[in-house]
GROMACS .gro file of C-alpha atoms in nm:
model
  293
    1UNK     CA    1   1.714  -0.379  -3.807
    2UNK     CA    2   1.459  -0.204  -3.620
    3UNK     CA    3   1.646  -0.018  -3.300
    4UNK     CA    4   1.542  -0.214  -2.978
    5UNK     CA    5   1.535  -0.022  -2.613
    6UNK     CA    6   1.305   0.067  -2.360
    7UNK     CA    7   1.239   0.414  -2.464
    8UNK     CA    8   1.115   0.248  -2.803
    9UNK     CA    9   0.907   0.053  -2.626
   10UNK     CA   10   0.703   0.325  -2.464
   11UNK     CA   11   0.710   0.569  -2.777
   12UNK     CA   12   0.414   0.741  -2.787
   13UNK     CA   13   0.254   0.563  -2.454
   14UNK     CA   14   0.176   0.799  -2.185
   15UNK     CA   15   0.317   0.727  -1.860
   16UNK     CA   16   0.448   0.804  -1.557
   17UNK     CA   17   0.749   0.680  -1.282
   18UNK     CA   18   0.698   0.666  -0.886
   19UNK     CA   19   0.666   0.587  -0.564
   20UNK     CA   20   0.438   0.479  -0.320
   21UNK     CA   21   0.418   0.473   0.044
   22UNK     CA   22   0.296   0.125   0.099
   23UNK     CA   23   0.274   0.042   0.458
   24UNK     CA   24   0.607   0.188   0.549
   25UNK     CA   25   0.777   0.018   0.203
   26UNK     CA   26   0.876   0.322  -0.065
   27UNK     CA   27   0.760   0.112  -0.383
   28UNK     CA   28   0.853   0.241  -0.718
   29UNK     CA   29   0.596   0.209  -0.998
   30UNK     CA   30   0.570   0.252  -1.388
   31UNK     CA   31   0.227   0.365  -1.452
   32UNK     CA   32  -0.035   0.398  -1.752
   33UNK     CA   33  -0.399   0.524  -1.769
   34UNK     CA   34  -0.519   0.867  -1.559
   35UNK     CA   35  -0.903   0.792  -1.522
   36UNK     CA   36  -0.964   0.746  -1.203
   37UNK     CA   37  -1.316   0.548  -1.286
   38UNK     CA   38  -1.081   0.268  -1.452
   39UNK     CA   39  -1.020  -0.052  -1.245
   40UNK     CA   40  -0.669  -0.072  -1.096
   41UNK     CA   41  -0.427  -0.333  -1.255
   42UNK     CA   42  -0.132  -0.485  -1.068
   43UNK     CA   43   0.122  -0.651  -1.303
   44UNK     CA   44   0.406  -0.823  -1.092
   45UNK     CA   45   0.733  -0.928  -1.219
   46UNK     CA   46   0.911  -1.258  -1.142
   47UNK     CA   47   1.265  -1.326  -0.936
   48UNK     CA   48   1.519  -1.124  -0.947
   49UNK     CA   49   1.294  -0.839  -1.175
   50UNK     CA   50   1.173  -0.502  -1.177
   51UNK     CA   51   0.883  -0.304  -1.363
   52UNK     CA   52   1.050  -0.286  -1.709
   53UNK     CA   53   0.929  -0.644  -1.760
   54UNK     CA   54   0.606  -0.450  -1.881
   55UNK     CA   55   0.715  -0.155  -2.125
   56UNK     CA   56   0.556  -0.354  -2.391
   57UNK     CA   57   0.251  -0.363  -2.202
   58UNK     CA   58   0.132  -0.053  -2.039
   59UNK     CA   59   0.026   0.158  -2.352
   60UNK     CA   60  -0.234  -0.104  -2.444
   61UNK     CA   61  -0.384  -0.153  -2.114
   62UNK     CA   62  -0.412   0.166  -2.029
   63UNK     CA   63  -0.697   0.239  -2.252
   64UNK     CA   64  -0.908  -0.044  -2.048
   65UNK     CA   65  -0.743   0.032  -1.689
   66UNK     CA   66  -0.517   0.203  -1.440
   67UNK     CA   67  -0.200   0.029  -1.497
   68UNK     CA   68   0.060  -0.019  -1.275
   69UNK     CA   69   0.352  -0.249  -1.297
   70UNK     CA   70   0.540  -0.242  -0.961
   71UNK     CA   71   0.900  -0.366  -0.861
   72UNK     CA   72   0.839  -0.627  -0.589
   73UNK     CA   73   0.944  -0.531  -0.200
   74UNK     CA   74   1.319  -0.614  -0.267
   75UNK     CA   75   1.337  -0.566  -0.609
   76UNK     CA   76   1.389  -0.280  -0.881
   77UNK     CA   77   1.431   0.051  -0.681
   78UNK     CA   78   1.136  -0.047  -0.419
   79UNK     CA   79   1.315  -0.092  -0.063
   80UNK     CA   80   1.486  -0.360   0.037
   81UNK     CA   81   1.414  -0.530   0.397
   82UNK     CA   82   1.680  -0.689   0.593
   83UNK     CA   83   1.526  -1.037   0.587
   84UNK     CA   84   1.419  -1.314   0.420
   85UNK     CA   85   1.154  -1.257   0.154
   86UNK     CA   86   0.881  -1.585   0.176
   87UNK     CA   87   0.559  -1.543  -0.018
   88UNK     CA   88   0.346  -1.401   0.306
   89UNK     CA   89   0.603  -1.062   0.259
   90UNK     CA   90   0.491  -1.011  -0.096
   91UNK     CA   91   0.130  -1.103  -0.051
   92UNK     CA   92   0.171  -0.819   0.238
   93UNK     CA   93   0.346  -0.577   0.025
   94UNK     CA   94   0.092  -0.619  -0.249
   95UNK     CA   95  -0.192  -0.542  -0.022
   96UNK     CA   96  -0.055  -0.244   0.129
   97UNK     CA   97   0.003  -0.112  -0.252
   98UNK     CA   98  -0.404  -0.188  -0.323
   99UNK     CA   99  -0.478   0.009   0.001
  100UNK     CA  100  -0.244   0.307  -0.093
  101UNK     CA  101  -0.367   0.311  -0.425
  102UNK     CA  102  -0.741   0.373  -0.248
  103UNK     CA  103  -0.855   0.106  -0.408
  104UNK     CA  104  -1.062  -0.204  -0.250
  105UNK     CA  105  -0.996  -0.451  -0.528
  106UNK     CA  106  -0.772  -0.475  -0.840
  107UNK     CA  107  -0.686  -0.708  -1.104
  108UNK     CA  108  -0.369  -0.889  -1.039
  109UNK     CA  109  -0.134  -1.070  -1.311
  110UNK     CA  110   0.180  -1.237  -1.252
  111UNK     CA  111   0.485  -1.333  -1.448
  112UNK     CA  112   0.637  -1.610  -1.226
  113UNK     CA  113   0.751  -1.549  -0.871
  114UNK     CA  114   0.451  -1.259  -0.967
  115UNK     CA  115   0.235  -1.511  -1.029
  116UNK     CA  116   0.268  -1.640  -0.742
  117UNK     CA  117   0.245  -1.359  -0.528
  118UNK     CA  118  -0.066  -1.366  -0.731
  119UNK     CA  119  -0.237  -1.644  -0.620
  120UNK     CA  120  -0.121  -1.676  -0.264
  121UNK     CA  121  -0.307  -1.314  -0.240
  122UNK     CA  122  -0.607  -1.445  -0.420
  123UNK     CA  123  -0.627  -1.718  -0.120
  124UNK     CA  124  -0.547  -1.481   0.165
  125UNK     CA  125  -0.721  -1.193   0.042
  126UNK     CA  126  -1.047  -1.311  -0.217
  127UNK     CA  127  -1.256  -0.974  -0.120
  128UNK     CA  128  -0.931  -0.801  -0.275
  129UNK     CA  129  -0.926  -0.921  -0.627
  130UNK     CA  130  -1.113  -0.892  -0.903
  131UNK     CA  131  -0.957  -1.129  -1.195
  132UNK     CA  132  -0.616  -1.265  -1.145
  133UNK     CA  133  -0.386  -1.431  -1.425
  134UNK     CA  134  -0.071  -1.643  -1.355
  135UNK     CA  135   0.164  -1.604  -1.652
  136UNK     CA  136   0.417  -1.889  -1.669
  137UNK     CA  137   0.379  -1.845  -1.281
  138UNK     CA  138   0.604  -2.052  -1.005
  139UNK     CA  139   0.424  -2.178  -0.656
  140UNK     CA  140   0.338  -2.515  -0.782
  141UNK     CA  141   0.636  -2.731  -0.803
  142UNK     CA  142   1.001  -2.765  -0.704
  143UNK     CA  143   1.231  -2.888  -0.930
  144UNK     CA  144   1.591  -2.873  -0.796
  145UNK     CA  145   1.766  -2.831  -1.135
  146UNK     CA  146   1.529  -2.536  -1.251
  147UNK     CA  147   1.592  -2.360  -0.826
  148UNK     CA  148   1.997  -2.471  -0.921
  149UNK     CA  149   1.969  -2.265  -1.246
  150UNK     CA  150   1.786  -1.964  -1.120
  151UNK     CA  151   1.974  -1.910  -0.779
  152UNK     CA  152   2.318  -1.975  -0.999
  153UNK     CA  153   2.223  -1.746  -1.301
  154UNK     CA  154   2.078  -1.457  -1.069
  155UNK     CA  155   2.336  -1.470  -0.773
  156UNK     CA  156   2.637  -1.423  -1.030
  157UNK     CA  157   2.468  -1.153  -1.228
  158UNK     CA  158   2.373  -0.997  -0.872
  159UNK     CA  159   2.704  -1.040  -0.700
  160UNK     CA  160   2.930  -0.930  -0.980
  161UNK     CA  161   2.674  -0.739  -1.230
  162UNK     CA  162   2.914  -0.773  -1.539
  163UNK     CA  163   2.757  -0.685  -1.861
  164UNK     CA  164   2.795  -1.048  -1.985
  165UNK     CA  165   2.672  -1.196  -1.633
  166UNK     CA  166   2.330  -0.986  -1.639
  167UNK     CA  167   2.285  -1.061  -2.032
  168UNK     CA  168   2.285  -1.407  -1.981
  169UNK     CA  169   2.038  -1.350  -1.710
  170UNK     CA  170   1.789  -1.230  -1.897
  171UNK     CA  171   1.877  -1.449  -2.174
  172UNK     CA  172   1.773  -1.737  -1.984
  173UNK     CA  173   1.387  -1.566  -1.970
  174UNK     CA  174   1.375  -1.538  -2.381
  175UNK     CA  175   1.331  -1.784  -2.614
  176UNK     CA  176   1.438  -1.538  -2.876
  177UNK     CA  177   1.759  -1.423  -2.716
  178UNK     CA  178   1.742  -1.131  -2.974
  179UNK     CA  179   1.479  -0.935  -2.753
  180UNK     CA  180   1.785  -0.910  -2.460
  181UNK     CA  181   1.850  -0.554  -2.599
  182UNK     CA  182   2.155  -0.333  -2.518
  183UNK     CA  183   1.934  -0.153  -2.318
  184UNK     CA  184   1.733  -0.364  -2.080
  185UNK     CA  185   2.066  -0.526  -2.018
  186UNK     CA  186   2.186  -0.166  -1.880
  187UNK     CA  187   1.877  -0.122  -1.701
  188UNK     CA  188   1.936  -0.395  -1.478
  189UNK     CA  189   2.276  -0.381  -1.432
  190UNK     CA  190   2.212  -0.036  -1.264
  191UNK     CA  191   1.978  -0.217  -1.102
  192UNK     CA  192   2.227  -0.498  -0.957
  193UNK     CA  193   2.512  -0.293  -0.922
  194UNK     CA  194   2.296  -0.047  -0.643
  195UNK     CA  195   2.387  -0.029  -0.302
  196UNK     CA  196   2.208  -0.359  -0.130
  197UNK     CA  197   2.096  -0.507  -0.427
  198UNK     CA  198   2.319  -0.840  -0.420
  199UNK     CA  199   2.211  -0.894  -0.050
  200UNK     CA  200   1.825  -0.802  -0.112
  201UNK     CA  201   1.890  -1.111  -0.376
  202UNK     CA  202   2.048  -1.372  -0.146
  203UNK     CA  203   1.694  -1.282   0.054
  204UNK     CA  204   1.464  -1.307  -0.261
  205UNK     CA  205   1.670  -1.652  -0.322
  206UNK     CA  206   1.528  -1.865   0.002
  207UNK     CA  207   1.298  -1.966  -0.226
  208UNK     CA  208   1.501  -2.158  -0.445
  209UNK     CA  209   1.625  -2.365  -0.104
  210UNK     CA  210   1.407  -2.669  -0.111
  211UNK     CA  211   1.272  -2.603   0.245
  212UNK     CA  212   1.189  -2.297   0.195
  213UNK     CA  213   1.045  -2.309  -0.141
  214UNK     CA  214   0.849  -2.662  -0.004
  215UNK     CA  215   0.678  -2.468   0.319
  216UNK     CA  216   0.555  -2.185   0.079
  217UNK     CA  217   0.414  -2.373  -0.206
  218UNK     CA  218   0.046  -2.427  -0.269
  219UNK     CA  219  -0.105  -2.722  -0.219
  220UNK     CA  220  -0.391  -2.917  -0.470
  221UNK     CA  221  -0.610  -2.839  -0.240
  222UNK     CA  222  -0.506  -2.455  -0.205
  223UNK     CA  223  -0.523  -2.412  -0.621
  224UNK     CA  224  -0.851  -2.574  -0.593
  225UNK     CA  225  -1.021  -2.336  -0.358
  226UNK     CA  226  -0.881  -1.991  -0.562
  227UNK     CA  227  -1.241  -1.831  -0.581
  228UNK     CA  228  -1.154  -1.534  -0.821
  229UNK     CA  229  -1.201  -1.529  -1.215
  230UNK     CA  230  -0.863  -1.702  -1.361
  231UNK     CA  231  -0.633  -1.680  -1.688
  232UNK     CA  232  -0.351  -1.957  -1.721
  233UNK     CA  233  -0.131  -1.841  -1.962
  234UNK     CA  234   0.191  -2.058  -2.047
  235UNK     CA  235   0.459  -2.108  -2.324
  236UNK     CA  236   0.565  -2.353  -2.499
  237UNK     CA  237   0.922  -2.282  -2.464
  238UNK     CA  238   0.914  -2.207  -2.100
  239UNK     CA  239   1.215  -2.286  -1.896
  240UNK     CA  240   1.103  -2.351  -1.572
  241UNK     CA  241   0.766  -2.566  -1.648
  242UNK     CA  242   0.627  -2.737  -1.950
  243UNK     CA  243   0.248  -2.634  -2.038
  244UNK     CA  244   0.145  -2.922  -1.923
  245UNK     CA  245   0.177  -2.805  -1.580
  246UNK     CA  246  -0.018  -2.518  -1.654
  247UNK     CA  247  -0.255  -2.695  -1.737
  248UNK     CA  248  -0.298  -2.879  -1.448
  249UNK     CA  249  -0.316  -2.572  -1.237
  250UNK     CA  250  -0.567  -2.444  -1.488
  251UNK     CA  251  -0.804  -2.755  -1.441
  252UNK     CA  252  -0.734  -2.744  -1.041
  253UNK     CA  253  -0.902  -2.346  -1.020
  254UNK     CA  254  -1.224  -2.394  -1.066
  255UNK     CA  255  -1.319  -2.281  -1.423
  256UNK     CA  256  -1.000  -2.109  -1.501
  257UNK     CA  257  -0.904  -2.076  -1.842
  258UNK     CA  258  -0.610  -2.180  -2.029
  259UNK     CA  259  -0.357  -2.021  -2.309
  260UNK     CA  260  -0.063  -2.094  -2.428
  261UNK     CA  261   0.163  -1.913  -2.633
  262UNK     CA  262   0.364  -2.058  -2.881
  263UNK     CA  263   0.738  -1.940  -2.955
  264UNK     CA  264   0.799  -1.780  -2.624
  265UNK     CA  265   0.983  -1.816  -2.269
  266UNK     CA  266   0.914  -1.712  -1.992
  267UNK     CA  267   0.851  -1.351  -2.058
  268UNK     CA  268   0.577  -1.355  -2.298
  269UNK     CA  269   0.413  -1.018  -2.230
  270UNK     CA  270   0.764  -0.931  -2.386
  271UNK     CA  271   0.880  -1.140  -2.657
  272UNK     CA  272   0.513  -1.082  -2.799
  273UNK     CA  273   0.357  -0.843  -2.661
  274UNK     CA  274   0.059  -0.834  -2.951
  275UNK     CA  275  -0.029  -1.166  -2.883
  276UNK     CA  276  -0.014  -1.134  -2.482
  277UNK     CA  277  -0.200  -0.765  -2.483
  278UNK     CA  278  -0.482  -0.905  -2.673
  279UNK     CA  279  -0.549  -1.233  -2.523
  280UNK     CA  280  -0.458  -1.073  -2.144
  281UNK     CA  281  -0.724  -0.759  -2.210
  282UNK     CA  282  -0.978  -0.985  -2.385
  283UNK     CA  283  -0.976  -1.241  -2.001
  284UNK     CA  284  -0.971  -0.910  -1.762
  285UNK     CA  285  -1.273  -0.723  -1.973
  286UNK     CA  286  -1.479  -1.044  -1.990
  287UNK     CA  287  -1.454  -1.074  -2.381
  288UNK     CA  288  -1.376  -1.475  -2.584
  289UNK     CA  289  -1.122  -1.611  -2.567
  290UNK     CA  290  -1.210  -1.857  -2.824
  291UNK     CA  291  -0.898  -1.730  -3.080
  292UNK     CA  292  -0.628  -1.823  -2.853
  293UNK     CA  293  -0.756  -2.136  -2.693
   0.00000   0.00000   0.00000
């Protein structure tokens, strides 16, 4: 059996770790791709998740952009601010990352509670992106036994950051439970065992409260009026959303297109990464998508 960890994954990739001042909020980063003349690409990670979400990713994108997969204000090893995290403090965080990054767009893609970062940015901020993709993303419903499972599964690996608790985390994400490696597991258990962490998660979990996650949602009409380029990429085997709710938020952007992967969870870009990198790079540098569609 072929040895699974995160340094596998980024064997022979060049890449760097880091932080960024953005607007007051020390951010940490893994990054791919030097040239400066390359468009910047934000990849965001969902609840509860940091920048290794993307190991399998950077390497490949790299060649076609700056690539930078962040952890999300309250996440990974960015900071964590003492109070509730709504969508308008990521779509904040995410803009002050595009500004420090001297940048006036960038692409944006999503995984989830990324995703919907994602598009909540493309409304508030249009003259900021360039093509966005929402990846099994979250902002469009609220279904209280899916909110249930996350807050449950994430406040128990977060509160008491057990090797079982966290593995069953990420478990949840995979439809092949076999990618939940020895080390990713270890990776965010460091993670949840830091100093803040299980707090900074009770504040990224107001949006699985029903209020909360109602107030912050976006509307028909706010999916409808998304001006930028879009990529709807779904799984069959996601566990928050079945593709046919992808979609329907791919026929509510205007002209958006639609994938969906089969044999996967909610972490594609990770459970096959050939399949994602290719169809992901072929949307963002304007090549067919005919193969996967």
């Amino acid at each position: 059996m072929t040895h699974q960890s995160i340094w596998a994954d980024l064997r022979g990739v060049s890449f760097r770790q880091g932080w960024l001042d953005a607007g007051g909020v020390r951010t940490r980063y893994l990054a791919s791709g030097e040239d400066q003349e390359k468009p910047v690409l934000l990849l965001l990670h969902g609840t509860g998740g940091h920048a290794e979400a993307y190991v399998r990713n950077l390497g490949s994108h790299a060649e076609h952009f700056r690539t930078y997969a962040i952890d999300l204000l309250g996440h990974g090893w960015t900071d964590k601010p003492n109070r509730p995290m709504e969508i308008p403090a990521y779509v904040e965080h995410i803009r002050a990352v595009i500004d420090v990054l001297g940048v006036d767009r960038a692409h944006i893609s999503g995984e989830s509670l990324g995703g919907w970062v994602a598009a909540r940015f493309a409304l508030d901020h249009p003259d900021r992106i360039n093509r966005l993709i929402l990846n099994t993303t979250g902002g469009s419903t609220a279904n209280p036994e899916v909110m249930k499972r996350i807050k449950e599964l994430t406040s128990r690996a977060a509160d008491d950051p057990t090797w079982e608790f966290v593995k069953t985390r990420l478990e949840w994400l995979m439809h092949d439970k076999s990618h939940v490696n020895a080390d990713l597991i270890a990776t965010r258990q460091a993670i949840y065992a830091a100093p803040g962490a299980a707090e900074s998660m009770r504040r990224a979990l107001v949006l699985q409260e029903m209020e909360t996650r109602r107030r912050n949602l976006l509307s028909d009409d706010e999916w409808r009026s998304i001006a930028a380029e879009t990529l709807v990429l779904w799984t069959t085997h996601d566990p928050t959303n079945p593709p046919t709710e992808g979609r329907r938020i791919s026929q509510l952007i205007p002209g958006a297109h639609f994938i969906v992967m089969n044999d996967c969870g909610h972490w594609p870009q990770f459970e096959d990464p050939n399949t994602f990198n290719a169809a992901h790079i072929a949307f963002l540098i304007g090549a067919s998508l005919a193969r996967w569609t």
